[in-house]
Short mmCIF file of C-alpha atoms in Angstrom, two decimals:
data_model
loop_
_atom_site.label_atom_id
_atom_site.label_comp_id
_atom_site.label_asym_id
_atom_site.label_seq_id
_atom_site.Cartn_x
_atom_site.Cartn_y
_atom_site.Cartn_z
CA MET A 1 -35.95 -15.86 39.92
CA LYS A 2 -35.77 -18.61 37.29
CA SER A 3 -39.38 -19.51 38.08
CA THR A 4 -40.40 -15.86 37.70
CA LEU A 5 -38.46 -15.05 34.53
CA THR A 6 -40.21 -17.58 32.34
CA PRO A 7 -39.82 -17.47 28.55
CA ALA A 8 -43.25 -15.83 28.35
CA VAL A 9 -42.26 -13.10 30.81
CA LEU A 10 -38.96 -12.50 29.04
CA ALA A 11 -40.74 -12.33 25.69
CA SER A 12 -43.09 -9.74 27.15
CA LEU A 13 -40.21 -7.61 28.42
CA ARG A 14 -38.46 -7.91 25.07
CA ALA A 15 -41.63 -6.81 23.28
CA THR A 16 -41.81 -3.47 25.11
CA PRO A 17 -42.60 -0.88 22.43
CA LEU A 18 -39.67 1.15 21.04
CA LEU A 19 -37.05 -0.75 23.08
CA ALA A 20 -36.16 -3.61 20.73
CA SER A 21 -32.43 -2.89 20.87
CA SER A 22 -32.26 -1.73 24.49
CA TRP A 23 -34.70 -3.81 26.55
CA TYR A 24 -32.06 -6.17 27.91
CA TYR A 25 -29.74 -3.60 29.51
CA ILE A 26 -32.69 -1.57 30.82
CA ALA A 27 -34.11 -4.72 32.37
CA ALA A 28 -30.74 -5.77 33.82
CA ALA A 29 -30.21 -2.34 35.41
CA THR A 30 -33.68 -2.44 36.98
CA PHE A 31 -33.22 -5.94 38.36
CA SER A 32 -29.85 -4.92 39.81
CA VAL A 33 -31.34 -1.97 41.69
CA CYS A 34 -34.14 -4.27 42.88
CA ASN A 35 -31.36 -6.45 44.35
CA GLN A 36 -32.03 -9.39 42.05
CA PRO A 37 -28.59 -9.94 40.48
CA GLU A 38 -29.42 -13.53 39.58
CA ALA A 39 -31.80 -12.18 36.93
CA VAL A 40 -28.93 -10.67 34.93
CA PRO A 41 -27.50 -13.90 33.42
CA ILE A 42 -31.04 -15.04 32.58
CA ILE A 43 -31.61 -11.81 30.64
CA PHE A 44 -28.21 -12.14 29.01
CA LYS A 45 -28.95 -15.69 27.86
CA TYR A 46 -32.33 -14.70 26.45
CA ALA A 47 -30.84 -11.69 24.63
CA ILE A 48 -28.14 -13.85 23.07
CA GLU A 49 -30.69 -16.43 21.95
CA ASN A 50 -33.07 -13.87 20.46
CA ASP A 51 -31.09 -10.73 19.58
CA ALA A 52 -27.59 -11.88 18.63
CA GLY A 53 -28.44 -13.09 15.12
CA THR A 54 -26.29 -15.73 13.49
CA ALA A 55 -22.65 -15.67 12.51
CA GLY A 56 -22.18 -13.29 9.61
CA GLN A 57 -25.63 -11.73 9.92
CA SER A 58 -25.91 -8.73 12.27
CA ILE A 59 -29.39 -7.80 13.46
CA ILE A 60 -29.24 -4.96 15.97
CA ILE A 61 -25.88 -3.42 15.25
CA ASP A 62 -24.33 -1.49 12.43
CA ARG A 63 -20.75 -2.72 12.22
CA VAL A 64 -19.58 0.62 10.83
CA ASP A 65 -21.00 2.49 13.83
CA TYR A 66 -19.67 0.16 16.49
CA GLU A 67 -15.94 0.65 16.95
CA GLU A 68 -13.51 0.17 19.80
CA PRO A 69 -12.58 3.40 21.61
CA SER A 70 -9.26 4.32 20.00
CA ALA A 71 -7.37 4.68 23.29
CA LYS A 72 -8.13 1.09 24.20
CA SER A 73 -8.44 -0.72 20.90
CA GLY A 74 -6.24 -3.58 19.93
CA PRO A 75 -6.00 -7.34 20.13
CA ASN A 76 -5.41 -7.43 23.88
CA ARG A 77 -8.70 -5.82 24.91
CA SER A 78 -10.66 -9.07 25.11
CA VAL A 79 -9.53 -11.98 27.22
CA SER A 80 -8.37 -15.12 25.48
CA PRO A 81 -10.65 -18.19 25.77
CA SER A 82 -7.80 -20.03 27.46
CA SER A 83 -7.59 -17.58 30.37
CA HIS A 84 -7.90 -19.12 33.82
CA TYR A 85 -10.85 -18.12 36.00
CA GLY A 86 -10.26 -20.14 39.14
CA SER A 87 -13.12 -22.27 40.36
CA GLU A 88 -15.82 -20.82 38.12
CA ASP A 89 -18.59 -23.19 37.09
CA GLU A 90 -18.30 -23.49 33.31
CA SER A 91 -21.87 -24.79 33.16
CA LEU A 92 -23.05 -21.22 33.87
CA ILE A 93 -21.48 -19.86 30.68
CA VAL A 94 -24.02 -18.90 28.01
CA ASP A 95 -23.59 -20.72 24.72
CA THR A 96 -22.88 -18.21 21.94
CA ALA A 97 -21.91 -20.76 19.28
CA GLY A 98 -23.25 -19.76 15.87
CA LYS A 99 -24.14 -16.25 17.01
CA ASP A 100 -22.76 -13.06 15.47
CA PRO A 101 -19.70 -12.31 17.65
CA VAL A 102 -19.90 -8.58 16.96
CA VAL A 103 -23.45 -8.45 18.27
CA VAL A 104 -22.63 -10.71 21.22
CA GLN A 105 -19.79 -8.38 22.17
CA LYS A 106 -22.03 -5.35 21.98
CA ILE A 107 -24.73 -6.99 24.11
CA VAL A 108 -22.14 -7.93 26.73
CA ARG A 109 -20.63 -4.45 26.83
CA GLN A 110 -24.00 -2.68 26.93
CA LEU A 111 -25.09 -4.88 29.83
CA ARG A 112 -21.89 -4.23 31.75
CA GLU A 113 -21.97 -0.51 31.07
CA ALA A 114 -25.61 -0.20 32.13
CA LEU A 115 -24.89 -2.03 35.37
CA LEU A 116 -21.82 0.13 36.02
CA LYS A 117 -23.71 3.36 35.40
CA GLY A 118 -26.47 2.04 37.63
CA SER A 119 -24.02 1.96 40.54
CA ALA A 120 -24.36 5.74 40.79
CA LEU A 121 -28.11 5.37 41.26
CA GLY A 122 -28.63 2.10 43.10
CA GLY A 123 -25.38 1.48 44.95
CA LEU A 124 -22.03 -0.14 44.24
CA PRO A 125 -22.62 -3.38 46.22
CA LYS A 126 -25.62 -4.28 44.05
CA THR A 127 -23.64 -3.50 40.91
CA ILE A 128 -20.73 -5.68 42.04
CA ASN A 129 -23.05 -8.63 42.59
CA ALA A 130 -24.81 -8.16 39.26
CA LEU A 131 -21.57 -7.78 37.29
CA ILE A 132 -20.09 -10.90 38.88
CA GLN A 133 -23.22 -12.83 37.89
CA LEU A 134 -22.85 -11.53 34.34
CA ARG A 135 -19.13 -12.32 34.28
CA ASN A 136 -19.83 -15.90 35.27
CA ALA A 137 -22.26 -16.26 32.36
CA THR A 138 -20.02 -14.58 29.77
CA PRO A 139 -17.77 -16.71 27.55
CA PRO A 140 -14.11 -15.80 28.23
CA GLN A 141 -13.50 -14.43 24.74
CA PHE A 142 -16.07 -11.70 25.40
CA ARG A 143 -14.64 -10.56 28.75
CA ASP A 144 -12.65 -7.35 28.33
CA ALA A 145 -9.21 -7.34 29.89
CA VAL A 146 -8.63 -3.60 30.34
CA PRO A 147 -10.91 -0.69 31.21
CA PHE A 148 -12.37 1.65 28.63
CA ARG A 149 -11.94 4.64 30.91
CA ASN A 150 -8.56 6.12 31.83
CA ALA A 151 -7.53 5.88 35.47
CA VAL A 152 -6.71 8.83 37.71
CA LEU A 153 -4.52 7.39 40.46
CA PRO A 154 -2.24 8.76 43.19
CA ASP A 155 1.50 8.41 42.66
CA GLY A 156 2.77 4.93 43.38
CA HIS A 157 -0.46 3.18 42.40
CA ASP A 158 -0.59 0.92 39.36
CA SER A 159 -3.47 0.42 36.97
CA ILE A 160 -4.03 -2.05 34.16
CA GLY A 161 -5.51 0.79 32.11
CA SER A 162 -4.04 4.03 30.83
CA VAL A 163 -3.58 6.85 33.33
CA SER A 164 -5.11 10.20 32.45
CA SER A 165 -2.91 13.19 31.77
CA PRO A 166 -3.88 16.54 33.37
CA GLU A 167 -5.28 17.60 30.01
CA GLU A 168 -7.41 14.46 29.79
CA VAL A 169 -8.70 15.01 33.33
CA LEU A 170 -9.75 18.55 32.42
CA GLN A 171 -11.45 17.30 29.26
CA GLU A 172 -13.34 14.73 31.32
CA VAL A 173 -14.48 17.34 33.84
CA ASN A 174 -15.67 19.60 31.04
CA ARG A 175 -17.46 16.65 29.45
CA GLY A 176 -19.22 16.00 32.75
CA LYS A 177 -20.33 19.64 33.02
CA GLU A 178 -21.62 19.59 29.46
CA PHE A 179 -23.54 16.39 30.13
CA TRP A 180 -25.02 17.90 33.30
CA ASP A 181 -26.13 21.00 31.41
CA GLN A 182 -27.59 18.89 28.63
CA VAL A 183 -29.57 16.65 30.98
CA TYR A 184 -31.01 19.46 33.12
CA GLY A 185 -31.30 22.09 30.43
CA LYS A 186 -32.72 25.40 31.63
CA VAL A 187 -32.80 24.29 35.26
CA ALA A 188 -29.18 23.00 35.38
CA ARG A 189 -27.91 25.88 37.51
CA ARG A 190 -30.93 25.73 39.82
CA VAL A 191 -30.47 21.99 40.43
CA MET A 192 -26.79 22.50 41.19
CA GLY A 193 -27.68 25.33 43.55
CA GLN A 194 -30.12 23.09 45.41
CA MET A 195 -27.48 20.41 45.80
CA ASN A 196 -24.86 22.87 47.00
CA SER A 197 -27.29 24.37 49.50
CA ALA A 198 -27.89 20.87 50.90
CA TYR A 199 -24.13 20.33 51.30
CA PRO A 200 -21.42 22.27 49.43
CA ASP A 201 -19.53 19.09 48.59
CA LEU A 202 -22.58 17.39 47.05
CA GLY A 203 -22.60 19.17 43.70
CA GLN A 204 -18.82 18.93 43.36
CA TYR A 205 -18.93 15.21 44.08
CA ALA A 206 -21.75 14.62 41.59
CA LEU A 207 -19.91 16.43 38.81
CA SER A 208 -16.39 15.18 39.53
CA HIS A 209 -17.10 11.55 40.41
CA ILE A 210 -20.41 10.63 38.78
CA TYR A 211 -21.16 12.81 35.77
CA ALA A 212 -17.60 13.35 34.51
CA PRO A 213 -16.08 9.83 34.58
CA LEU A 214 -19.23 7.69 34.57
CA LEU A 215 -22.47 9.05 33.15
CA SER A 216 -21.01 11.34 30.48
CA TYR A 217 -18.87 8.57 28.96
CA THR A 218 -20.66 7.59 25.75
CA GLY A 219 -18.22 5.12 24.24
CA ILE A 220 -20.63 2.22 24.84
CA LEU A 221 -24.02 3.71 25.73
CA SER A 222 -25.06 6.97 24.10
CA ALA A 223 -26.42 9.92 26.04
CA LYS A 224 -29.97 8.82 25.26
CA GLU A 225 -29.25 5.23 26.25
CA THR A 226 -27.67 6.47 29.48
CA SER A 227 -30.91 8.29 30.25
CA PHE A 228 -32.76 5.01 29.72
CA VAL A 229 -30.53 3.38 32.34
CA VAL A 230 -30.84 6.26 34.81
CA VAL A 231 -34.64 6.22 34.64
CA ALA A 232 -34.70 2.42 34.92
CA CYS A 233 -32.63 2.66 38.09
CA LEU A 234 -34.74 5.45 39.61
CA VAL A 235 -38.17 3.87 39.09
CA PRO A 236 -37.69 1.18 41.79
CA GLN A 237 -36.50 3.66 44.41
CA ASP A 238 -39.56 5.83 45.08
CA VAL A 239 -37.64 9.03 44.31
CA ASN A 240 -40.07 11.00 42.16
CA PRO A 241 -38.22 14.36 42.25
CA GLN A 242 -35.15 12.74 40.67
CA LEU A 243 -37.25 10.56 38.36
CA LYS A 244 -39.13 13.59 37.02
CA GLY A 245 -35.86 15.37 36.32
CA HIS A 246 -34.33 12.45 34.46
CA LEU A 247 -37.45 11.67 32.45
CA ARG A 248 -37.13 15.22 31.11
CA GLY A 249 -33.38 14.72 30.86
CA GLY A 250 -34.00 11.83 28.50
CA LEU A 251 -35.86 14.19 26.20
CA ASN A 252 -32.92 16.61 26.38
CA ASN A 253 -30.65 13.70 25.42
CA GLY A 254 -32.65 12.98 22.27
CA ALA A 255 -35.30 10.48 23.37
CA THR A 256 -38.98 10.84 22.57
CA VAL A 257 -41.75 11.01 25.16
CA GLU A 258 -42.91 7.60 23.98
CA GLU A 259 -39.45 6.06 24.45
CA MET A 260 -39.08 7.42 27.98
CA MET A 261 -42.53 6.20 28.94
CA SER A 262 -41.69 2.77 27.54
CA VAL A 263 -38.58 2.67 29.73
CA ARG A 264 -40.71 3.64 32.73
CA ASP A 265 -43.26 0.96 31.86
CA LEU A 266 -40.62 -1.76 31.45
CA SER A 267 -38.99 -0.85 34.75
CA MET A 268 -42.33 -0.76 36.59
CA ARG A 269 -43.26 -4.23 35.31
CA ILE A 270 -39.93 -5.56 36.58
CA CYS A 271 -40.48 -3.89 39.94
CA LYS A 272 -43.77 -5.72 40.27
CA LEU A 273 -42.02 -9.00 39.50
CA CYS A 274 -39.62 -8.15 42.35
CA ASN A 275 -42.45 -7.15 44.73
CA VAL A 276 -41.24 -3.54 44.85
CA SER A 277 -43.91 -1.04 45.85
CA TRP A 278 -44.09 2.75 46.00
CA THR A 279 -45.66 5.30 48.33
CA GLU A 280 -46.93 7.01 45.17
CA GLU A 281 -46.97 6.01 41.53
CA PRO A 282 -43.67 6.68 39.75
CA ALA A 283 -43.59 10.04 38.00
CA LYS A 284 -44.43 10.27 34.33
CA LEU A 285 -44.02 12.82 31.55
#
């Protein structure tokens, strides 16, 4: 992959129109679904070198807009640089010296969140491998120590994060339903009906375990940015019915036609780098 992801290729991906502040997590999500996790730290390194600015000068982030989720904020969220990581190879860690730490942190979190959300589309094993590759390249001070999402666990199980109250669980479920309705718009009920007719548990599972806790969480990636990730993960998989729905869903989440087509184009170029082919051309708007 190092021989494929040359500086010229990375520069081309970064130059995708309308995606200056999102190309790296869209690219990482696509490579993950294409089962190329080793591409993720290469993308991370290039993003840090070209998009992280310099200390004290933020380029792609408004500091006022980027805040820690209140339930998880505090000095213990990030891991201390002195934390022990076993037998990790420190030579793999990307050098962030002199870069704006606020921007570095945002890049790291956006990459992780995109890969996590991609697990719902491309499979958890691929996400695990990609996130481990990213972890190994991330300086310890930028590795979060606790989850952003609350945990819902059976009695007797411990979690390093906060456990949701019944009220919080209900709020999350409602948030998932609202996100579903927003993505699918006028056809939301019809899509759910199709899923339930295929298997009654399918729609319930999608709402309760994918849309509610995962896709509808916008503490790191917005609804529009989540649509970018979803489309990026669908393009490699030759699933045009779902791709068509989520291209339109991106519009419902606030993206323009041009932005969604740029995401599609970026993902398709990555697929070609990974020798992914389709039985028919990926759907377009």
